[in-house]
Coordinates of C-alpha atoms in Angstrom, one line a residue:
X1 CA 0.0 0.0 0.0
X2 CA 1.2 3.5 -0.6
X3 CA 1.0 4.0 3.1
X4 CA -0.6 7.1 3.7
X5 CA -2.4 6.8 6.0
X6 CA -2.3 8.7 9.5
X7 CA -2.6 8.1 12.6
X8 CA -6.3 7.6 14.4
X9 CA -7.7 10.9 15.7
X10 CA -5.6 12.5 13.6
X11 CA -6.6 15.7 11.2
X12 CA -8.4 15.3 8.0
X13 CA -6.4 14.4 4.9
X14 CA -6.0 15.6 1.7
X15 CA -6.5 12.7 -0.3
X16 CA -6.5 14.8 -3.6
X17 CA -3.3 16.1 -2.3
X18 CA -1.5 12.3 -2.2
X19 CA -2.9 11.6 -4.4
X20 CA -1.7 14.3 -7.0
X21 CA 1.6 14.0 -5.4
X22 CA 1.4 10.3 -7.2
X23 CA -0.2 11.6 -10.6
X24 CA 3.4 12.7 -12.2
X25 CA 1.7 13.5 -15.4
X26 CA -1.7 15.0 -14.4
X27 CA -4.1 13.2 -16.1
X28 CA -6.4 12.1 -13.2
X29 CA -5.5 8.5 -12.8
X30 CA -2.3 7.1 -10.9
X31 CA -1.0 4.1 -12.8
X32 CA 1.3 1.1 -11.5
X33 CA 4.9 2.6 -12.0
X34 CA 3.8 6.1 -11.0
X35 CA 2.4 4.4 -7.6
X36 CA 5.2 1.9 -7.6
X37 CA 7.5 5.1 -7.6
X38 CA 5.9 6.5 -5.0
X39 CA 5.7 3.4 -2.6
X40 CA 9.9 2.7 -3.4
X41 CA 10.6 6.6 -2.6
X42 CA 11.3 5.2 0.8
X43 CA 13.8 2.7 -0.8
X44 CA 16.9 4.1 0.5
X45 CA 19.5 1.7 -0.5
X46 CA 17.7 1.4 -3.9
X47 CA 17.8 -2.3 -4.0
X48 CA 14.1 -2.7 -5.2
X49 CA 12.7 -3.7 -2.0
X50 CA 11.5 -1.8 1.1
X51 CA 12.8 -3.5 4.3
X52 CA 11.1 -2.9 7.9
X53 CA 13.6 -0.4 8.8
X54 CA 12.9 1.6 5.3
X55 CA 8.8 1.4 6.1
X56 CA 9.3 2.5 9.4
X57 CA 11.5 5.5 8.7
X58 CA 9.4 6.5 5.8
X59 CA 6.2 6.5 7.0
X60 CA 6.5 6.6 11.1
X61 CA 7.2 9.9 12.0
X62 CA 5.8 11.8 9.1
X63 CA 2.7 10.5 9.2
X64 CA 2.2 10.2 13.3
X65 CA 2.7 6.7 13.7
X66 CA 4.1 4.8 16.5
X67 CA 6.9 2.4 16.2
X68 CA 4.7 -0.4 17.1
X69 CA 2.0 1.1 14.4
X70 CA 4.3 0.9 11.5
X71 CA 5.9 -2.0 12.3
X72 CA 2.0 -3.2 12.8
X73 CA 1.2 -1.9 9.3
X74 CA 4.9 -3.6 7.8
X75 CA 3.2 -7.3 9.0
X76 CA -0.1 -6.3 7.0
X77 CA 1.6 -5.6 3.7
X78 CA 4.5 -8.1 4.0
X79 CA 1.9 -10.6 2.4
X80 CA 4.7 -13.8 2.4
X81 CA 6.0 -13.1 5.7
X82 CA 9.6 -13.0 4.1
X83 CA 10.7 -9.3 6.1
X84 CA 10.6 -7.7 3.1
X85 CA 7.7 -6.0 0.3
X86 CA 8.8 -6.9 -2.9
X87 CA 7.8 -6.2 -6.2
X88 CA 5.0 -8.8 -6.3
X89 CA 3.1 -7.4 -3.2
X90 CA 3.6 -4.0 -4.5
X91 CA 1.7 -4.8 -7.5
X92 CA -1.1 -6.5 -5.3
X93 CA -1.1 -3.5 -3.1
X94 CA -1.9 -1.5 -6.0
X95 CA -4.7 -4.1 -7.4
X96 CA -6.1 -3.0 -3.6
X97 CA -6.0 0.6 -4.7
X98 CA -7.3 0.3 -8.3
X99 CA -10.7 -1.6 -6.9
X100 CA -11.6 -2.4 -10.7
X101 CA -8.2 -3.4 -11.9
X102 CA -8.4 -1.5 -15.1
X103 CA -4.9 0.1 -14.8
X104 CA -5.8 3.5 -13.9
X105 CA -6.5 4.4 -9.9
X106 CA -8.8 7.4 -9.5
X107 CA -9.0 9.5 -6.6
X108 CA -12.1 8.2 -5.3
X109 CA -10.4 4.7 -5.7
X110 CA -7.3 5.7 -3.9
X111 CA -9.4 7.5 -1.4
X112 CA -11.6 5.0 -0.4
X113 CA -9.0 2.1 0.0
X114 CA -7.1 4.3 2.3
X115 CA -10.1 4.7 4.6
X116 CA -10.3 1.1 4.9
X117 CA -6.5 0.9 5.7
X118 CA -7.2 3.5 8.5
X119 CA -9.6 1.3 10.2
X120 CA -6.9 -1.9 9.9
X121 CA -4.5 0.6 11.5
X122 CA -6.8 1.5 14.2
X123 CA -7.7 -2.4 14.9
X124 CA -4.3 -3.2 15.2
X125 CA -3.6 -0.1 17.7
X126 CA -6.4 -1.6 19.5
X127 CA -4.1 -4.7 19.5
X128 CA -1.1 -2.9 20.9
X129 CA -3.0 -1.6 23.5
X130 CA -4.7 -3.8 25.1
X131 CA -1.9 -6.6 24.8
X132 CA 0.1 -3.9 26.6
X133 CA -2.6 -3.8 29.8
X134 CA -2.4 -7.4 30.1
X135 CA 1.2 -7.3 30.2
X136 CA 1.4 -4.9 32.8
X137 CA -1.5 -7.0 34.9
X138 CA 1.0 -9.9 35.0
X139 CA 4.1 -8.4 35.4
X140 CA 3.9 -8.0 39.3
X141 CA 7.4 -7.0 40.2
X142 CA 7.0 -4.6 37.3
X143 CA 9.7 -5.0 35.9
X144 CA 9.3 -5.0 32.3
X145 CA 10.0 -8.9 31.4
X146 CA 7.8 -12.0 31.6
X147 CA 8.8 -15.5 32.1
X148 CA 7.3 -18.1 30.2
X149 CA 5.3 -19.1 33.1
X150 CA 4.0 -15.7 33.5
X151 CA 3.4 -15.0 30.1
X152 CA 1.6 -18.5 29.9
X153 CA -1.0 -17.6 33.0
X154 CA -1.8 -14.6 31.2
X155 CA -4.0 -17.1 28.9
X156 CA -4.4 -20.2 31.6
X157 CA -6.6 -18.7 33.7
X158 CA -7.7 -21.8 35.1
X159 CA -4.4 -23.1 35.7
X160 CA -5.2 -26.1 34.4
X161 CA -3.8 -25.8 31.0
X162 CA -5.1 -24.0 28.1
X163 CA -8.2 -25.8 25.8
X164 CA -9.1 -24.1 22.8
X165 CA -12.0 -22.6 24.5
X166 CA -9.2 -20.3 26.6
X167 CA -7.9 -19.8 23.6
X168 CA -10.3 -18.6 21.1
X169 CA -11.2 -16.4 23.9
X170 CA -8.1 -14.8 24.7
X171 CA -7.6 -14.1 20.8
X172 CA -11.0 -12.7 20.3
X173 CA -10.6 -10.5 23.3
X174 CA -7.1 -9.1 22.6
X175 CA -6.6 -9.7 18.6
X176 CA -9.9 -9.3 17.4
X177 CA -10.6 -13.1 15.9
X178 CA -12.8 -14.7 15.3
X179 CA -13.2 -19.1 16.5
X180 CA -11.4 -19.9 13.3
X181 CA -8.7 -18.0 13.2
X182 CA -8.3 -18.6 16.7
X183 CA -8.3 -22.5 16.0
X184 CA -5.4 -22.3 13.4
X185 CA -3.0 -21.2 16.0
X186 CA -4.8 -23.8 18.4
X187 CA -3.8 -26.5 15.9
X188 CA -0.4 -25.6 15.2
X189 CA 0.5 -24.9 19.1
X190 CA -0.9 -28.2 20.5
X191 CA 2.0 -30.4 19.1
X192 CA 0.9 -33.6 20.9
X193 CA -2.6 -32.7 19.5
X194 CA -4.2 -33.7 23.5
X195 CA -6.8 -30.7 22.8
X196 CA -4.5 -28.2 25.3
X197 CA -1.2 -26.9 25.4
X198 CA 0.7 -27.6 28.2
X199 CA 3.8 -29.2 29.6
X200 CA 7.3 -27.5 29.0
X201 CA 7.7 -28.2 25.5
X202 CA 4.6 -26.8 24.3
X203 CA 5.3 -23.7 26.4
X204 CA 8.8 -23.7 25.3
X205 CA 7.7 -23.8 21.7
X206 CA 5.7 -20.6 22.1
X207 CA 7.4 -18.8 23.8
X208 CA 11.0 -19.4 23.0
X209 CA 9.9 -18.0 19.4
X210 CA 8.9 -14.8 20.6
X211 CA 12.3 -14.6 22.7
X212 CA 14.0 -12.8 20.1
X213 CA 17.2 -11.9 22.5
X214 CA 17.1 -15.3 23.6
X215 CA 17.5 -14.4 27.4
X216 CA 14.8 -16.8 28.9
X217 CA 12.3 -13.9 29.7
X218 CA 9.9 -12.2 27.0
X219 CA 10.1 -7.6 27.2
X220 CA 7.2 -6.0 26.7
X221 CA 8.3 -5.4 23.3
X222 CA 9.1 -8.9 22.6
X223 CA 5.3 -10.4 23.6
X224 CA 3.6 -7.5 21.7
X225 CA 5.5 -7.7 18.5
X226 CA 4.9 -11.4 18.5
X227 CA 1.0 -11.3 18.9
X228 CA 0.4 -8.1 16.8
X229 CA 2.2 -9.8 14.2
X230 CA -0.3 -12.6 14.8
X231 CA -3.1 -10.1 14.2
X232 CA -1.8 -8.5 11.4
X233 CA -1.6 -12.0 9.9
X234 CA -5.4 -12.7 10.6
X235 CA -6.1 -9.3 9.6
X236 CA -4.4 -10.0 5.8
X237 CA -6.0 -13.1 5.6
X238 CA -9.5 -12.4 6.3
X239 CA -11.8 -12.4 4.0
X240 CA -14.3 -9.2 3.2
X241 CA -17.7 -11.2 3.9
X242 CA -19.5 -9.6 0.3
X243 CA -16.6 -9.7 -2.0
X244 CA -14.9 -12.6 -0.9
X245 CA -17.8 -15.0 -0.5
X246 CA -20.1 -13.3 -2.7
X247 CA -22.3 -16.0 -1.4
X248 CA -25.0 -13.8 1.7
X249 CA -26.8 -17.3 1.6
X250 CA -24.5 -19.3 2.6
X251 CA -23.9 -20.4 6.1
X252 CA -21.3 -22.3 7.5
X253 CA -22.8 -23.6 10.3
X254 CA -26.1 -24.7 7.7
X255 CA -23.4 -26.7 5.7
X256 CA -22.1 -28.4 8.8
X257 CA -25.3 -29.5 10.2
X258 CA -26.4 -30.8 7.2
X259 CA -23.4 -32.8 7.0
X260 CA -23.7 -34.0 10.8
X261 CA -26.7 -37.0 9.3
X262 CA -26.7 -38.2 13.1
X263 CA -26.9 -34.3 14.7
X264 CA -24.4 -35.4 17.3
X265 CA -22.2 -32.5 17.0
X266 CA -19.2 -33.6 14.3
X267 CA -19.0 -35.0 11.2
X268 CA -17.6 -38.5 11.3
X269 CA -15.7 -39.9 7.8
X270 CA -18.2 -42.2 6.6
X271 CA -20.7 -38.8 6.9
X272 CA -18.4 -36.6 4.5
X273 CA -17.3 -39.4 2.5
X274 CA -19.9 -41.5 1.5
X275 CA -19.3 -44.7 -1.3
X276 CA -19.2 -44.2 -4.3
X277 CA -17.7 -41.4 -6.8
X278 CA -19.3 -37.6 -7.6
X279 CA -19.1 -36.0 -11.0
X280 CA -17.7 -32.7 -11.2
X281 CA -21.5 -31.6 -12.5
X282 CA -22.9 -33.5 -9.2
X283 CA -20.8 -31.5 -7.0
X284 CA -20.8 -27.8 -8.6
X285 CA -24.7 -28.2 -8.0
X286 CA -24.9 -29.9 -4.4
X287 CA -22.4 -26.7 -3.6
X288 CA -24.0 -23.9 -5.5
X289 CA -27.5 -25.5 -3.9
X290 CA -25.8 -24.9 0.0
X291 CA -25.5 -21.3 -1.1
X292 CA -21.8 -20.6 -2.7
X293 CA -21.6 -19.5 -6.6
X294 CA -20.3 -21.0 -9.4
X295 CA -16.5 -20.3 -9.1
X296 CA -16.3 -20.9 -5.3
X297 CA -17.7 -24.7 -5.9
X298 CA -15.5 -25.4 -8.7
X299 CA -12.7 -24.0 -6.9
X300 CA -13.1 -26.6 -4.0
X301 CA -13.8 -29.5 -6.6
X302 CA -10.5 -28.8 -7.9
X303 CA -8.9 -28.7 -5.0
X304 CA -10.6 -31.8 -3.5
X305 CA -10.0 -34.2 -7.5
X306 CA -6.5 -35.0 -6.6
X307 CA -6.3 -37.1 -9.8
X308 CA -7.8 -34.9 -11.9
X309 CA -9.9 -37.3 -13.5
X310 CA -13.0 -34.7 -13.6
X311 CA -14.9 -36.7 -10.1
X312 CA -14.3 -37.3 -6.8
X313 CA -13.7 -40.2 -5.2
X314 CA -14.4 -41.6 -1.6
X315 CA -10.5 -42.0 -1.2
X316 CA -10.2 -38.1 -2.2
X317 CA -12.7 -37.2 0.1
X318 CA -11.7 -39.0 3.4
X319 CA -8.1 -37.4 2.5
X320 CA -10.3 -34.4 2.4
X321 CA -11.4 -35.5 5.7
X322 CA -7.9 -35.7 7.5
X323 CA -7.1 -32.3 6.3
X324 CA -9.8 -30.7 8.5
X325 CA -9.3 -32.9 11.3
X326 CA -7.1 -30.6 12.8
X327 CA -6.7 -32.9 16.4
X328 CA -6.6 -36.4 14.1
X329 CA -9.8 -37.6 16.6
X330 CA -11.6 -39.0 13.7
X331 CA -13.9 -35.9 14.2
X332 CA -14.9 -32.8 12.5
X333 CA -16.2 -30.2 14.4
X334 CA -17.8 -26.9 13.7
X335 CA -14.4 -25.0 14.5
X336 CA -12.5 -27.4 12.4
X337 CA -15.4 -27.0 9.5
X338 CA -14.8 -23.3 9.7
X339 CA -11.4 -23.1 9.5
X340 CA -11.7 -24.8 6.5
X341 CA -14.6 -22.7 4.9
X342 CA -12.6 -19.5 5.7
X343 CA -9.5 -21.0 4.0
X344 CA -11.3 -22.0 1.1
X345 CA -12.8 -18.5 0.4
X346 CA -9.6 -17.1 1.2
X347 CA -7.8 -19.2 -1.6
X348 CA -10.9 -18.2 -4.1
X349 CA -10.9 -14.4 -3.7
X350 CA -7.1 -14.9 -4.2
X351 CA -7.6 -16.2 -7.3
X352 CA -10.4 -13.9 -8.4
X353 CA -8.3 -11.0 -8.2
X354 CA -6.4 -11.8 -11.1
X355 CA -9.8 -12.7 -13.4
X356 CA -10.1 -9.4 -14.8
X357 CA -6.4 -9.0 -15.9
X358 CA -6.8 -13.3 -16.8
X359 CA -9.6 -11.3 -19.1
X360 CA -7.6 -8.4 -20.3
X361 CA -5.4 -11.7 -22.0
X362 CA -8.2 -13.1 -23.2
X363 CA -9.3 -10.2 -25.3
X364 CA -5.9 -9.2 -26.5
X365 CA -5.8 -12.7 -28.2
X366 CA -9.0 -12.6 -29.4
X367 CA -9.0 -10.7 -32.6
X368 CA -11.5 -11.1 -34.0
X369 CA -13.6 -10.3 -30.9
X370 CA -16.3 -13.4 -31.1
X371 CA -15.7 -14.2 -27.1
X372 CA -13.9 -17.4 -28.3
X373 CA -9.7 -18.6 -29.0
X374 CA -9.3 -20.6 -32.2
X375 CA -5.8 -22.0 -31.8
X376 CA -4.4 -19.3 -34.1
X377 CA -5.6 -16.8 -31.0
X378 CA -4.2 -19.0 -28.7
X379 CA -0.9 -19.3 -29.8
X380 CA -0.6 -15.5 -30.4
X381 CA -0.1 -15.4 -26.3
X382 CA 3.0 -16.8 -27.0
X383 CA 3.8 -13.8 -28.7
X384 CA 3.6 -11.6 -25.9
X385 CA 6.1 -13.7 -23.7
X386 CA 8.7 -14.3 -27.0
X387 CA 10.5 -11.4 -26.4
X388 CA 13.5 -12.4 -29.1
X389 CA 11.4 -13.4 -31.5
X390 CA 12.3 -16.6 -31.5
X391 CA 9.2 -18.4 -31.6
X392 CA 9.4 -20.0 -27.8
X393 CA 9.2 -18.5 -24.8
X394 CA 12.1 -18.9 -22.2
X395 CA 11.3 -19.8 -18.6
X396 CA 12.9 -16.0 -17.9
X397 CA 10.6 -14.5 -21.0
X398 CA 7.6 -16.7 -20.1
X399 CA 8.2 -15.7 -16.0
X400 CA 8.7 -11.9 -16.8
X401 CA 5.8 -11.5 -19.4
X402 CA 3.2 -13.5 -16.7
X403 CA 3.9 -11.7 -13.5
X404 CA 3.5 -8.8 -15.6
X405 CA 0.2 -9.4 -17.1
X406 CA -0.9 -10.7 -13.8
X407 CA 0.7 -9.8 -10.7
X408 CA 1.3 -13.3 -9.4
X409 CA 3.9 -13.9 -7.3
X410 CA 6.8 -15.7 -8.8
X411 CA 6.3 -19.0 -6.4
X412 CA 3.0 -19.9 -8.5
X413 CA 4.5 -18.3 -11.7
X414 CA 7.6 -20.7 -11.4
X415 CA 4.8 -23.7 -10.4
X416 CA 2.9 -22.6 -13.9
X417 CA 5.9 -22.6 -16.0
X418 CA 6.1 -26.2 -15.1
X419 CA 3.2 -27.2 -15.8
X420 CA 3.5 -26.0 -19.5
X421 CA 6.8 -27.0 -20.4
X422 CA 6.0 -30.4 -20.4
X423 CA 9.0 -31.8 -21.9
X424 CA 10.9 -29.5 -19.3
X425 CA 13.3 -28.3 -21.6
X426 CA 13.1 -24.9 -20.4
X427 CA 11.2 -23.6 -23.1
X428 CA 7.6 -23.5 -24.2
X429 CA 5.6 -23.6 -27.5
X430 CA 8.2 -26.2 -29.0
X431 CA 6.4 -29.4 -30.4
X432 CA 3.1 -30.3 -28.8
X433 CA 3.1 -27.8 -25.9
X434 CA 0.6 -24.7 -27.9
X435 CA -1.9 -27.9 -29.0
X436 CA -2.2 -29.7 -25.7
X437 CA -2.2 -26.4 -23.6
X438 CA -5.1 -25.6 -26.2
X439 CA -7.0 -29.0 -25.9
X440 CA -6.9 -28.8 -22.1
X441 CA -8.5 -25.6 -22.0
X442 CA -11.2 -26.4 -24.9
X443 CA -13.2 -29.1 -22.2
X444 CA -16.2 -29.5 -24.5
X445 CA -14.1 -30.2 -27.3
X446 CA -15.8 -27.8 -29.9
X447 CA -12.0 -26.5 -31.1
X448 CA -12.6 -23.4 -29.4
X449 CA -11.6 -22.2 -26.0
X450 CA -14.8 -19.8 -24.8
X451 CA -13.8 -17.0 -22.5
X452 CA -15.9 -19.3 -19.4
X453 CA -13.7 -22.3 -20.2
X454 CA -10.6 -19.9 -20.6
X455 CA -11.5 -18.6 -17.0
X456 CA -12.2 -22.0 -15.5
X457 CA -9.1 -23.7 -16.9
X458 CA -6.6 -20.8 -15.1
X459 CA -9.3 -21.3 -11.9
X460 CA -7.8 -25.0 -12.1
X461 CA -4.2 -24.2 -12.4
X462 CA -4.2 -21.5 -10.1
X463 CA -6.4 -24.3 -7.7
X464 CA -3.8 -27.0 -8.4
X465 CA -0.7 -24.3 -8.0
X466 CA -1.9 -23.4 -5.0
X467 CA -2.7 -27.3 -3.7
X468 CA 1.0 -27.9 -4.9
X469 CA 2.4 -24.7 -2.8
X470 CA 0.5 -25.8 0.8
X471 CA 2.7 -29.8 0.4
X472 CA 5.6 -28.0 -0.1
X473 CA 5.0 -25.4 2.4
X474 CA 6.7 -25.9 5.8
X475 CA 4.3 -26.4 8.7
X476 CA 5.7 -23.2 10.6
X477 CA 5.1 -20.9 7.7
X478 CA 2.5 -19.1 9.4
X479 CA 5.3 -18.0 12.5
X480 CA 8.4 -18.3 10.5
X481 CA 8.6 -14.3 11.3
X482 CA 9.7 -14.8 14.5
X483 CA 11.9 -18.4 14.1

């Protein structure tokens, strides 16, 4: 985000003003290199990347802010989590600010995202502050350090170890989340999956992480930039209800209970995965009939076909199964079902934010505007990537013209690449590649690649990318901040 936003409580601003101060050429709209030169101004080193240290001294003190509010607002942006904001989440800040992804932010645009990041900033100052009460109701000798023990009871009331109903309610107090997003860090904390965490090495394995001096106590500082980073990870990664979902009719806890055939409380396997096989056109409808739309079931179908083979098996479901079962009890419950819902939707408004740029391709190649690729059309993407002229489009060429056209970051780019250069040669459009990229996308096999099966056929790679991204993924991902 061009970060300028300001401190809560503070003065009006002048959002024509920023934003003019971004519109180097006058003509109304603020494109992607005039905001990405305004969001790298603060790149002193002028390596391409803004580090925590260049976001804090570029937008702390000028615009109001705290330490712990910039460094608040740093988390939020850093998208990955890699202590940096690169070029990719730059570009996916901007999609943020240019709310119909035609290329051209308006004032209005720009204007009303940056009211929106005002109230993130002022949830996550809520953060600060009340995790810095708590601190100072534990720390009896007041002395400005915790031990583990200490910073443990400030969550164990009950002394008797901490259940995931202390928890949830601990995080919804002080971070603002909801059961789900509460239940993710439930999951990954309870190592010995016992349904509490307890005993010195699940303490240890908290704690110890947000030891960032290693001196067996946790500062103030220490425990507050742990857990705000915690809630500016939940805050990233939650969804906005209507344009994420885009599904007011469906309810999560509907769907579970009509799962639960017995209405005993969870879903056992043989309730989510019945005998027999569903056909993608089978599932799409039973979904779309619980209340999501079109794209969000065929999303999850995707992700749930394993083998691709256009249905869904009983084995691919009770694998389904063992994914949610976040405790491995053999037992779904509502929590577990909604950390799953959430994630899903999560996944799909991630890849509906490309569509309209997925559709910008699309038109390019079709010339002569019918709303349908021959494989003439098709082929002339190639084009775009070949940079030399060639006729084949390098892994660099290929990489450089995608991310691009798209704004994906270069982990799923790289996983794309791979999936078209299927003699892995380095190169694509050589032999076979244009025709069987063509036939995969042309599903009802009329020669022609519609714009629906063009968008549904990137829905699947960007499903099976993704599905490829979370095996390969390390299980402390979500904390690797502060390992």
């Amino acid at each position: 985000m061009q970060v300028l936003t300001i401190a809560p409580g503070a003065a009006a601003v002048n959002y024509q003003k920023y934003f003019d101060s971004m519109d180097k050429n006058a003509d109304g709209f603020a494109d992607l290199a005039e905001y990405k030169a305004a969001y790298l101004s603060g790149d002193s080193n002028m390596d391409g990347v803004i580090t925590m240290a260049e976001f804090i001294k570029r937008y702390g003190a000028p615009l109001g802010l705290s330490g712990k509010q910039v460094m608040a607002l740093f988390f939020y942006a850093d998208k990955n989590d890699d202590k940096i904001i690169d070029d990719a989440e730059i570009n996916r800040s901007y999609d943020e600010f240019d709310r119909d992804l035609d290329g051209m932010m308006t004032v209005d645009e720009y204007e009303t995202t940056e009211k929106g990041y005002e109230v993130i900033l002022g949830e996550l100052s809520a953060i600060i502050e009340k995790l810095s009460r708590k601190i100072d109701e534990v720390d009896t000798d007041k002395d400005g350090k915790l031990t583990f023990a200490e910073a443990y009871s400030v969550v164990d009331q009950a002394g008797d170890g901490i259940d995931l109903t202390e928890f949830q309610a601990f995080y919804q107090e002080n971070l603002g989340a909801t059961a789900s997003e509460s239940a993710n860090f439930f999951y990954y904390y309870d190592t010995d999956k016992n349904g509490k965490i307890e005993g010195d090495d699940e303490v240890n394995n908290i704690f110890s992480s947000f030891d960032i001096n290693k001196d067996g106590f946790l500062s103030k500082d220490e425990y507050i930039n742990a857990l705000v980073y915690q809630g500016a990870y939940i805050l990233k990664n939650r969804l906005v209800p209507v344009a994420a979902t885009n599904s007011l009719s469906f309810s999560i806890e509907a769907a579970f209970k009509a799962a639960d055939n017995n209405s005993d409380g969870v879903i056992t396997k043989d309730e989510f995965a019945p005998a027999g096989e569903i056909s993608i056109t089978e599932f799409v409808s039973a979904y779309m009939a619980a209340g999501l739309n079109r794209t969000q079931s065929l999303y999850i179908f995707f992700r749930v076909d394993d083998n691709e083979d256009q249905k869904v098996s009983q084995t691919e479901l009770e694998d389904t199964f063992d994914s949610i079962d976040g405790d491995d009890d053999g037992k779904i419950t509502l929590p577990e079902y909604a950390v799953m819902v959430n994630q899903t939707f999560a996944e799909v408004e991630e890849a509906v934010r490309i569509y309209p740029r997925i559709a910008a391709l699309f038109m390019r190649a079709d010339a002569d505007s019918d709303g349908n690729l021959t494989r003439t059309e098709m082929r002339s993407l190639l084009s775009g990537a070949d940079q030399d002229s060639d006729g084949l489009a390098s892994e660099a060429e290929f990489k450089e013209f995608w991310r691009n056209n798209t704004g994906e970051p270069e982990s799923r780019t790289d996983l794309l690449f791979g999936y078209i250069d299927q003699d892995s040669d380095g190169y694509f459009g050589n032999d076979l590649e244009p025709a069987n990229l063509f036939d995969g996308f042309d599903y009802n096999d009329d020669d022609l690649v519609s714009s629906q099966e063009f968008a549904d056929s990137m829905l699947f790679l960007f499903a099976r990318a993704t599905g490829d991204l979370k095996i390969a993924a390390d299980a402390g991902q979500i904390l690797g901040w502060f390992f």
